[in-house]
Coordinates of C-alpha atoms and ligand atoms in Angstrom, one line a residue:
M29 CA 0.0 0.0 0.0
Q30 CA 1.1 3.5 -0.7
P31 CA 1.7 6.0 2.1
E32 CA -1.3 8.0 1.0
G33 CA -3.4 5.0 1.9
L34 CA -1.8 4.8 5.3
W35 CA -2.1 8.5 5.9
K36 CA -5.7 8.6 4.8
S37 CA -6.5 6.0 7.4
V38 CA -4.6 8.0 10.1
L39 CA -6.6 11.1 9.0
G40 CA -9.7 9.1 9.3
E41 CA -9.0 8.5 12.9
I42 CA -7.9 12.1 13.5
E43 CA -11.2 13.3 12.0
L44 CA -13.0 11.4 14.7
S45 CA -10.9 12.8 17.5
V46 CA -10.9 16.5 16.8
S47 CA -13.6 19.0 15.9
R48 CA -14.5 19.4 12.3
G49 CA -13.1 22.9 12.2
S50 CA -9.8 21.8 13.6
Y51 CA -9.6 18.9 11.2
L52 CA -10.3 21.1 8.2
T53 CA -7.9 23.8 9.3
W54 CA -5.0 21.7 10.4
F55 CA -5.2 18.3 8.9
K56 CA -7.1 18.4 5.7
N57 CA -4.2 18.9 3.2
T58 CA -1.5 17.2 5.1
E59 CA 0.3 14.2 3.7
L60 CA 2.9 11.6 4.7
L61 CA 6.1 12.3 3.0
R62 CA 8.3 9.7 4.5
C63 CA 8.0 7.0 7.1
D64 CA 10.5 4.5 8.4
R65 CA 11.8 3.3 11.7
D66 CA 13.5 6.6 12.5
S67 CA 11.0 9.1 11.6
A68 CA 7.7 9.9 10.0
V69 CA 7.6 13.1 8.1
V70 CA 4.3 14.8 7.6
G71 CA 4.1 17.4 4.9
V72 CA 2.1 20.5 5.7
Q73 CA 1.1 23.6 3.8
N74 CA 2.5 26.4 5.8
I75 CA 4.3 27.5 8.9
F76 CA 1.1 28.1 10.9
I77 CA -0.1 24.6 10.4
K78 CA 3.4 23.2 11.2
Q79 CA 3.5 25.1 14.5
Q80 CA 0.1 24.1 15.5
L81 CA 0.6 20.5 14.7
E82 CA 3.9 20.4 16.6
K83 CA 2.4 22.2 19.6
K84 CA -1.0 20.6 19.9
F85 CA -1.4 17.5 17.9
N86 CA 2.0 15.9 18.0
D87 CA 1.0 13.3 20.6
L88 CA -2.3 12.5 18.9
I89 CA -0.7 11.8 15.5
Y90 CA 2.1 9.8 17.1
Q91 CA -0.4 7.7 19.0
I92 CA -2.5 6.9 16.0
L93 CA 0.6 6.0 14.0
Q94 CA 1.7 3.6 16.7
K95 CA -1.8 2.1 16.8
K96 CA -1.5 1.4 13.1
G97 CA 1.7 -0.5 13.7
I98 CA 4.1 2.3 12.6
K99 CA 6.8 2.0 15.3
T100 CA 8.6 5.1 14.3
K101 CA 10.8 7.0 16.7
E102 CA 10.1 10.6 15.8
L103 CA 7.5 12.7 14.2
E104 CA 8.5 15.6 12.0
F105 CA 6.6 18.3 10.1
K106 CA 7.8 19.8 7.0
I107 CA 6.4 22.6 4.8
I108 CA 5.9 21.5 1.2
T109 CA 5.5 23.6 -1.9
P110 CA 3.7 22.5 -5.0
K111 CA 7.1 21.6 -6.5
T112 CA 8.3 19.3 -3.8
Q113 CA 4.9 17.6 -3.8
R114 CA 5.2 16.7 -7.4
L115 CA 8.7 15.4 -6.9
I116 CA 7.6 13.3 -4.1
Y117 CA 4.7 11.7 -6.0
D118 CA 7.0 11.0 -8.9
D119 CA 9.2 9.2 -6.6
P120 CA 6.9 7.2 -4.3
V121 CA 8.0 6.7 -0.8
V122 CA 9.0 3.3 0.2
L123 CA 7.7 2.1 3.5
E124 CA 9.6 -0.4 5.5
E125 CA 8.7 -4.0 4.9
S126 CA 7.4 -4.7 8.3
V127 CA 5.2 -1.7 8.0
Q128 CA 4.0 -2.8 4.6
E129 CA 3.2 -6.2 5.9
H130 CA 1.1 -4.8 8.7
L131 CA -0.7 -2.5 6.4
K132 CA -1.8 -5.2 4.1
N133 CA -4.2 -6.2 6.7
E134 CA -5.9 -2.9 6.8
T135 CA -8.7 -2.4 4.5
I136 CA -8.8 1.1 3.3
N137 CA -11.1 2.5 0.6
S138 CA -9.3 3.0 -2.6
T139 CA -10.1 6.2 -4.3
R140 CA -10.7 6.9 -7.9
N141 CA -8.6 9.9 -8.4
S142 CA -5.0 10.2 -7.3
F143 CA -4.2 11.8 -4.0
T144 CA -2.3 14.6 -5.7
H145 CA -5.4 15.4 -7.6
S146 CA -7.7 15.6 -4.6
Y147 CA -5.0 17.6 -2.7
R148 CA -5.0 20.3 -5.3
Q149 CA -8.8 20.6 -5.3
G150 CA -9.4 20.2 -1.6
L151 CA -12.3 17.9 -2.4
N152 CA -13.1 14.8 -0.4
E153 CA -14.5 12.1 -2.7
K154 CA -16.7 10.6 0.0
Y155 CA -19.2 13.4 -0.6
T156 CA -21.2 12.6 -3.7
M157 CA -24.5 13.8 -5.1
D158 CA -25.7 10.2 -5.1
S159 CA -25.1 9.7 -1.4
F160 CA -26.9 12.9 -0.5
V161 CA -30.5 12.1 0.6
V162 CA -33.0 14.7 -0.7
G163 CA -35.9 15.6 1.5
S164 CA -37.7 18.5 3.0
G165 CA -35.3 21.2 4.1
N166 CA -32.7 20.5 1.4
E167 CA -34.6 19.9 -1.9
L168 CA -34.2 23.4 -3.2
A169 CA -30.5 23.5 -2.4
F170 CA -30.2 20.1 -4.1
A171 CA -32.1 21.2 -7.2
A172 CA -29.9 24.3 -7.5
C173 CA -26.8 22.2 -7.1
Q174 CA -28.0 19.7 -9.7
S175 CA -28.6 22.4 -12.1
I176 CA -25.0 23.7 -11.5
T177 CA -23.6 20.2 -12.2
Q178 CA -25.2 20.4 -15.7
N179 CA -24.5 24.0 -16.5
P180 CA -21.9 25.6 -14.2
G181 CA -21.6 29.3 -14.2
I182 CA -24.9 29.9 -16.0
K183 CA -27.9 30.1 -13.8
Y184 CA -27.2 30.4 -10.1
N185 CA -24.1 32.4 -9.8
P186 CA -23.1 32.7 -7.1
L187 CA -25.0 30.0 -5.3
F188 CA -25.1 30.9 -1.6
L189 CA -26.2 28.0 0.7
Y190 CA -26.8 28.7 4.3
G191 CA -28.0 26.8 7.4
G192 CA -27.1 25.5 10.8
V193 CA -24.3 23.1 11.6
G194 CA -24.4 19.5 10.4
I195 CA -27.2 20.2 8.0
G196 CA -25.3 19.0 4.9
K197 CA -23.8 22.2 3.4
T198 CA -20.3 20.9 3.1
H199 CA -21.5 17.5 1.8
L200 CA -23.6 19.1 -1.0
I201 CA -21.1 21.7 -2.2
Q202 CA -18.3 19.2 -2.2
A203 CA -20.6 16.8 -4.1
V204 CA -21.0 19.4 -6.8
G205 CA -17.2 19.8 -7.1
N206 CA -16.7 16.0 -7.3
Y207 CA -19.4 15.6 -9.9
L208 CA -18.0 18.4 -12.1
T209 CA -14.5 17.0 -11.8
Q210 CA -15.5 13.5 -12.7
N211 CA -17.6 14.5 -15.6
N212 CA -15.7 17.3 -17.2
P213 CA -12.1 16.4 -17.9
G214 CA -9.8 19.3 -17.5
I215 CA -12.1 21.4 -15.4
K216 CA -10.4 23.2 -12.6
V217 CA -12.6 23.0 -9.5
L218 CA -11.3 24.5 -6.2
Y219 CA -12.8 23.8 -2.9
I220 CA -11.5 25.8 0.1
S221 CA -12.7 26.3 3.7
T222 CA -12.7 30.0 4.5
E223 CA -10.3 29.3 7.4
Q224 CA -7.9 27.8 5.1
F225 CA -8.4 30.7 2.6
V226 CA -7.6 33.2 5.3
Q227 CA -4.5 31.2 6.4
E228 CA -3.1 30.9 2.9
F229 CA -3.7 34.5 2.4
V230 CA -1.8 35.5 5.5
E231 CA 1.0 33.2 4.5
S232 CA 1.1 34.7 1.1
L233 CA 1.4 38.2 2.6
R234 CA 4.2 37.0 4.8
T235 CA 6.1 35.4 1.9
R236 CA 5.2 38.2 -0.5
K237 CA 3.4 35.8 -2.8
T238 CA 0.1 37.5 -2.9
T239 CA 0.1 37.6 -6.7
E240 CA 0.5 33.8 -6.9
F241 CA -2.2 33.5 -4.3
A242 CA -4.5 35.7 -6.3
D243 CA -3.7 34.0 -9.6
Y244 CA -4.3 30.6 -8.2
Y245 CA -7.8 31.3 -7.1
R246 CA -8.7 33.4 -10.1
S247 CA -7.6 30.8 -12.5
C248 CA -10.2 28.2 -11.6
D249 CA -13.5 27.3 -13.4
V250 CA -15.4 26.6 -10.2
L251 CA -14.6 28.1 -6.8
I252 CA -16.3 26.6 -3.8
V253 CA -15.9 28.5 -0.5
D254 CA -17.1 26.8 2.6
D255 CA -18.1 28.6 5.8
V256 CA -17.7 32.1 4.5
Q257 CA -19.0 33.5 7.8
F258 CA -15.4 33.2 9.1
I259 CA -14.5 36.1 6.8
A260 CA -16.3 38.4 9.1
G261 CA -14.2 41.2 10.5
K262 CA -11.2 40.4 8.3
E263 CA -11.0 43.4 6.0
K264 CA -8.0 42.5 4.0
I265 CA -9.2 39.1 3.1
Q266 CA -12.6 40.4 2.3
E267 CA -11.0 42.7 -0.2
E268 CA -9.0 39.9 -1.7
F269 CA -12.1 37.8 -1.9
F270 CA -14.0 40.6 -3.4
H271 CA -11.6 40.8 -6.3
T272 CA -11.4 37.1 -6.8
F273 CA -15.2 37.0 -6.8
N274 CA -15.4 39.8 -9.4
A275 CA -12.8 38.2 -11.7
L276 CA -14.5 34.8 -11.6
H277 CA -18.0 36.2 -11.9
Q278 CA -17.2 38.3 -14.9
A279 CA -15.7 35.3 -16.6
N280 CA -18.9 33.4 -15.9
K281 CA -17.1 31.0 -13.7
Q282 CA -19.2 29.2 -11.1
I283 CA -19.0 30.3 -7.5
I284 CA -20.6 28.4 -4.7
I285 CA -20.5 29.7 -1.1
S286 CA -21.8 28.2 2.1
S287 CA -22.4 30.0 5.4
D288 CA -24.1 29.4 8.7
K289 CA -26.2 32.5 8.2
P290 CA -27.7 34.4 5.4
P291 CA -25.5 37.1 3.7
G292 CA -27.3 39.9 5.4
E293 CA -26.6 38.5 8.9
I294 CA -22.9 37.9 8.6
P295 CA -21.6 40.6 10.9
T296 CA -18.9 43.1 10.0
I297 CA -18.7 42.2 6.4
E298 CA -18.4 44.8 3.7
E299 CA -21.6 45.9 2.1
R300 CA -20.2 45.4 -1.4
L301 CA -19.4 41.8 -0.6
K302 CA -22.7 41.2 1.0
S303 CA -24.4 42.5 -2.1
R304 CA -22.3 40.2 -4.3
F305 CA -23.3 37.3 -2.3
T306 CA -26.9 37.9 -3.1
W307 CA -26.4 38.5 -6.8
G308 CA -27.3 34.9 -7.7
M309 CA -29.4 32.6 -5.6
S310 CA -29.4 32.3 -1.7
I311 CA -31.0 29.2 -0.3
D312 CA -31.8 28.3 3.2
M313 CA -31.0 24.7 4.1
Q314 CA -33.3 23.6 6.9
E315 CA -33.5 20.8 9.4
P316 CA -34.7 17.5 7.9
D317 CA -38.1 16.3 8.9
F318 CA -38.8 12.8 10.3
E319 CA -39.2 11.1 6.9
T320 CA -36.0 12.5 5.6
R321 CA -34.2 11.6 8.8
C322 CA -35.4 8.0 8.3
A323 CA -34.3 8.0 4.7
I324 CA -30.8 9.2 5.7
I325 CA -30.5 6.6 8.4
K326 CA -31.5 3.9 5.9
S327 CA -29.1 5.1 3.3
K328 CA -26.2 5.3 5.8
S329 CA -26.9 1.9 7.2
I330 CA -27.0 0.3 3.7
N331 CA -23.7 1.9 2.9
H332 CA -22.5 0.4 6.1
G333 CA -23.7 -3.0 5.0
V334 CA -26.4 -3.2 7.7
D335 CA -30.1 -3.5 7.1
L336 CA -31.9 -1.9 10.1
N337 CA -35.5 -2.8 10.6
Q338 CA -38.1 0.0 10.5
D339 CA -38.7 0.2 14.2
L340 CA -35.0 0.8 14.8
V341 CA -34.8 3.4 12.0
E342 CA -37.7 5.2 13.5
F343 CA -36.4 5.1 17.0
I344 CA -33.1 6.6 15.9
A345 CA -34.8 9.2 13.8
N346 CA -37.0 10.2 16.8
N347 CA -34.0 10.4 19.1
S348 CA -31.5 12.2 17.1
T349 CA -32.1 15.9 17.1
T350 CA -32.3 18.1 14.1
N351 CA -28.7 17.9 13.1
I352 CA -27.6 15.3 10.6
R353 CA -24.1 15.1 12.0
E354 CA -25.5 14.1 15.4
L355 CA -27.7 11.6 13.7
E356 CA -24.8 10.1 12.0
G357 CA -22.9 10.0 15.2
A358 CA -25.7 8.1 17.0
L359 CA -25.8 5.6 14.1
N360 CA -22.0 5.1 14.1
Q361 CA -22.0 4.6 17.8
L362 CA -24.6 1.9 17.4
F363 CA -22.7 0.2 14.6
A364 CA -19.4 0.4 16.5
F365 CA -21.0 -1.1 19.6
C366 CA -22.5 -3.9 17.7
E367 CA -19.4 -4.6 15.6
M368 CA -17.2 -4.9 18.6
R369 CA -19.5 -7.4 20.2
A370 CA -20.4 -9.1 17.0
V371 CA -24.1 -8.7 17.6
E372 CA -26.9 -7.4 15.4
P373 CA -28.2 -3.9 16.2
T374 CA -31.5 -4.2 18.1
L375 CA -34.0 -1.7 19.5
S376 CA -32.9 -2.4 23.1
I377 CA -29.2 -1.8 22.3
A378 CA -30.1 1.4 20.6
M379 CA -32.3 2.5 23.5
S380 CA -29.6 1.9 26.0
L381 CA -27.0 3.6 23.9
L382 CA -29.0 6.6 22.9
K383 CA -30.5 7.2 26.4
T384 CA -28.6 10.4 27.0
A385 CA -29.9 11.9 23.8
K386 CA -33.4 10.9 24.7
S387 CA -33.3 12.4 28.1
R388 CA -32.9 15.9 26.6
P389 CA -35.7 18.0 27.9
K390 CA -38.2 18.7 25.2
H391 CA -39.3 22.0 26.6
L392 CA -36.1 23.8 27.3
S393 CA -36.8 27.5 27.6
A394 CA -34.8 30.6 27.1
K395 CA -35.3 31.4 30.8
Q396 CA -33.8 28.1 31.9
I397 CA -30.7 28.8 29.9
I398 CA -30.3 32.3 31.1
D399 CA -30.8 31.1 34.7
K400 CA -28.1 28.5 34.3
V401 CA -25.7 31.1 32.9
S402 CA -26.4 33.4 35.8
K403 CA -25.8 30.7 38.4
Y404 CA -22.7 29.3 36.7
Y405 CA -21.0 32.7 36.5
Q406 CA -22.5 33.9 39.7
I407 CA -23.9 37.0 38.2
S408 CA -27.4 38.2 39.2
L409 CA -30.1 38.1 36.6
E410 CA -30.4 41.8 37.2
D411 CA -26.9 42.4 36.0
L412 CA -27.0 39.9 33.2
L413 CA -30.1 41.5 31.8
G414 CA -29.1 45.0 32.8
P415 CA -27.0 47.8 31.2
K416 CA -23.6 47.1 32.9
R417 CA -20.8 46.7 30.5
D418 CA -18.1 45.1 32.8
R419 CA -16.2 42.3 31.1
E420 CA -17.3 39.8 33.9
I421 CA -20.8 40.5 32.9
V422 CA -20.5 41.0 29.1
V423 CA -18.9 37.7 28.4
P424 CA -21.5 35.6 30.3
R425 CA -24.2 37.6 28.6
Q426 CA -22.7 36.8 25.2
I427 CA -22.5 33.2 26.2
A428 CA -26.1 33.2 27.1
M429 CA -26.9 34.6 23.7
Y430 CA -24.8 32.0 22.0
L431 CA -26.6 29.2 23.9
L432 CA -30.0 30.6 23.0
R433 CA -28.9 30.4 19.4
S434 CA -27.1 27.1 19.4
E435 CA -29.6 25.2 21.7
L436 CA -32.9 26.8 20.9
H437 CA -32.2 28.2 17.4
L438 CA -33.9 31.5 18.4
S439 CA -33.8 34.3 15.9
F440 CA -31.4 37.2 16.6
P441 CA -34.2 39.7 17.4
K442 CA -35.7 37.1 19.8
I443 CA -32.3 36.5 21.5
S444 CA -31.9 40.3 22.0
A445 CA -35.3 40.5 23.5
E446 CA -34.6 37.7 25.9
L447 CA -31.5 39.4 27.1
K448 CA -33.2 42.8 27.2
R449 CA -31.0 44.3 24.5
K450 CA -32.4 46.9 22.3
D451 CA -30.5 46.2 19.1
H452 CA -30.5 42.8 17.5
T453 CA -27.1 43.3 16.0
T454 CA -25.7 42.9 19.5
A455 CA -26.9 39.3 19.5
I456 CA -25.4 38.7 16.1
H457 CA -22.0 40.0 17.2
S458 CA -22.2 38.1 20.5
V459 CA -23.0 34.8 18.9
D460 CA -20.3 35.3 16.4
K461 CA -17.8 36.3 19.0
I462 CA -18.4 33.3 21.2
E463 CA -18.3 30.9 18.2
K464 CA -14.8 32.2 17.5
E465 CA -13.7 32.3 21.1
I466 CA -14.7 28.7 21.6
R467 CA -12.0 27.8 19.1
I468 CA -9.2 29.8 20.7
N469 CA -10.1 30.4 24.3
P470 CA -10.1 27.3 26.5
D471 CA -12.0 29.1 29.3
I472 CA -14.9 30.0 27.1
K473 CA -14.9 26.6 25.5
N474 CA -15.0 25.0 28.9
G475 CA -17.7 27.3 30.2
V476 CA -19.9 26.6 27.2
S477 CA -19.4 22.9 27.5
V478 CA -20.1 22.8 31.3
L479 CA -23.2 24.9 30.7
K480 CA -24.5 22.6 28.0
D481 CA -24.1 19.7 30.4
R482 CA -26.0 21.5 33.1
I483 CA -28.7 22.6 30.7
Y484 CA -29.3 19.0 29.8
A485 CA -28.5 17.4 33.1
Ligands
LIG975 P1 -22.5 21.2 7.4 O1 -21.4 21.5 6.5 O2 -23.8 21.9 7.1 O3 -22.2 21.5 8.9 P2 -22.0 18.5 6.6 O4 -22.2 18.6 5.2 O5 -20.6 18.4 7.2 O6 -22.8 19.7 7.4 O7 -22.9 17.3 7.1 C1 -22.7 16.6 8.3 C2 -22.8 15.1 8.1 O8 -24.1 14.7 7.7 C3 -21.9 14.6 6.9 O9 -21.3 13.4 7.2 C4 -22.8 14.5 5.7 O10 -22.4 13.5 4.9 C5 -24.1 14.1 6.4 N1 -25.3 14.6 5.7 C6 -25.8 15.8 5.8 N2 -26.9 15.9 5.0 C7 -27.0 14.8 4.4 C8 -28.0 14.2 3.5 N3 -29.0 15.0 3.0 N4 -27.8 13.0 3.0 C9 -26.8 12.2 3.5 N5 -25.9 12.6 4.4 C10 -26.0 13.9 4.8
LIG976 MG1 -19.6 22.4 6.8

C-alpha cells in the first residue's frame, strides 16, 4: 500500500478525535512524505499549520501511527511547496517492509482519483450527489446544485447556501465539485474552507506571494468556498475575496458559497461583498423532517452493509435531534458497539446507547438557559439583563446569547429581546464572538461545555 493510503487511514481517525473545524484547518491537506523506523515526516502547507501540529497534535498523531503499527521514533513536520509535492509523488515513498506487511491487513477504501489530484482541489471524494439524501429542508438546495452540475456558471451564480451546523452544506457543495471534476475532464474545481483561505492569504502576505495566491484562485473554473462566515471582521481578506469574486463572476465561472447565516446576517462584512453574495441565488437549508431523517438513516446503514428494521430506524430518527451530523454520530455509535461485540443492532441496544440523547428536555426554555448562565458565572439576573458593560458580565451575557442560538435556534431579534438588549445586531455579534472564542479560548470553551451539560442534566 502507498503511504497516502496509510495517511488517509490516520486522517480518518484524527477526524473522529478532533472538531471538524480543527480537522479542516490543520489536517485536511497534510500528507505523509516519509515513514520509516526513525521518523515519520508529515508534509504541511505552511508554517502556521506546522507550528500548530507540533504544539498541539504531535501526541495524537504519534499515538495513531503507533496504533496502526508504525513504530517510528520521531515525528517531524515539513512545509511543502507545489514543487516538492510533485517530486515526491513521482518518486513514491517506500515504507519499511514490516510496516508494509502490517498495512496489508488494513482495508482502506481505494479512491478513484489520485491523491495529488484531490490535494489540489481540496475535495473529499466521499461526498457525492448520489449519497446525498434529498428531502424537505434541502430539496431546493439540491435542485440548484444539480442544475449547476449540468451548467456551471450559467444560472445560479453565485449559489449561496446557508443553514445551521451539520445540515449537509459541506456535503452538498463538495458533491457538486466532485461531480463536475469527474464528468468534465480538465475542469479546474477548487474547494476551500474559509479558514484555510484566510491562512493561505496571511501566509502569502508573509512570503510576499500575494500575486501567486490571487492567480491561483482566479484561474479556476469553479470556486467553492465553505463557511464564509469566518471572513467576518477580516478586512484585507474580504478585499482579496471581493476581487477574486469579481474576476471569476465576470468570466462566468461558477462560485458556490456556504455559510451558517444568510448574507445579510454575517456581521462586519463589507456591504459590497454582502451584495455580491446575493447576486445569484441564496438558499436556506433547513433541518430534515422525520421522513428525511429515516431516509438518511436507511441510506447510511445500507452503505455500512447493515439492514436496520423499520422500528429501529424510526427510533433513531426520533431520538437524534435536528442535526444530521449528530444523527450520523448516533448511528455510528450503534454500529461500533455492535461490531465490537459481533451482535446485530437491536432496538434495546439502541435504546440503552441513545438514552442520553433521549433524556434531553423537550421544553427547554430561554429562561432556563439564562438562569443556568447566571448561576454558573454567579452574576445576578439583574446584572445579566441590565445595562452594565463590565467584562465579567458582558462575556456571560454573550455566552447566554450564544446558547440561545445554538440550543434553541432562536432568531437574533428574539435573543436580543430575551437578554433585554435593544439592538439585535448585539446578538449577532455576540453569537459570532463566542463561536470564534470557543475555538481559541479554553476558558470560554470549557464554560460553554459545562453549561451545556448543566442545561441537559
Ligand atoms: P454542514 O457543512 O452543514 O455543517 P455537513 O455537510 O458536514 O454539514 O454534514 C454533516 C454530516 O451529515 C456529513 O457526514 C454528511 O455526509 C451528512 N449529511 C448531511 N446531510 C445529508 C444528506 N441529506 N444525506 C446524506 N448525508 C447527509
Ligand atoms: Mg460544513
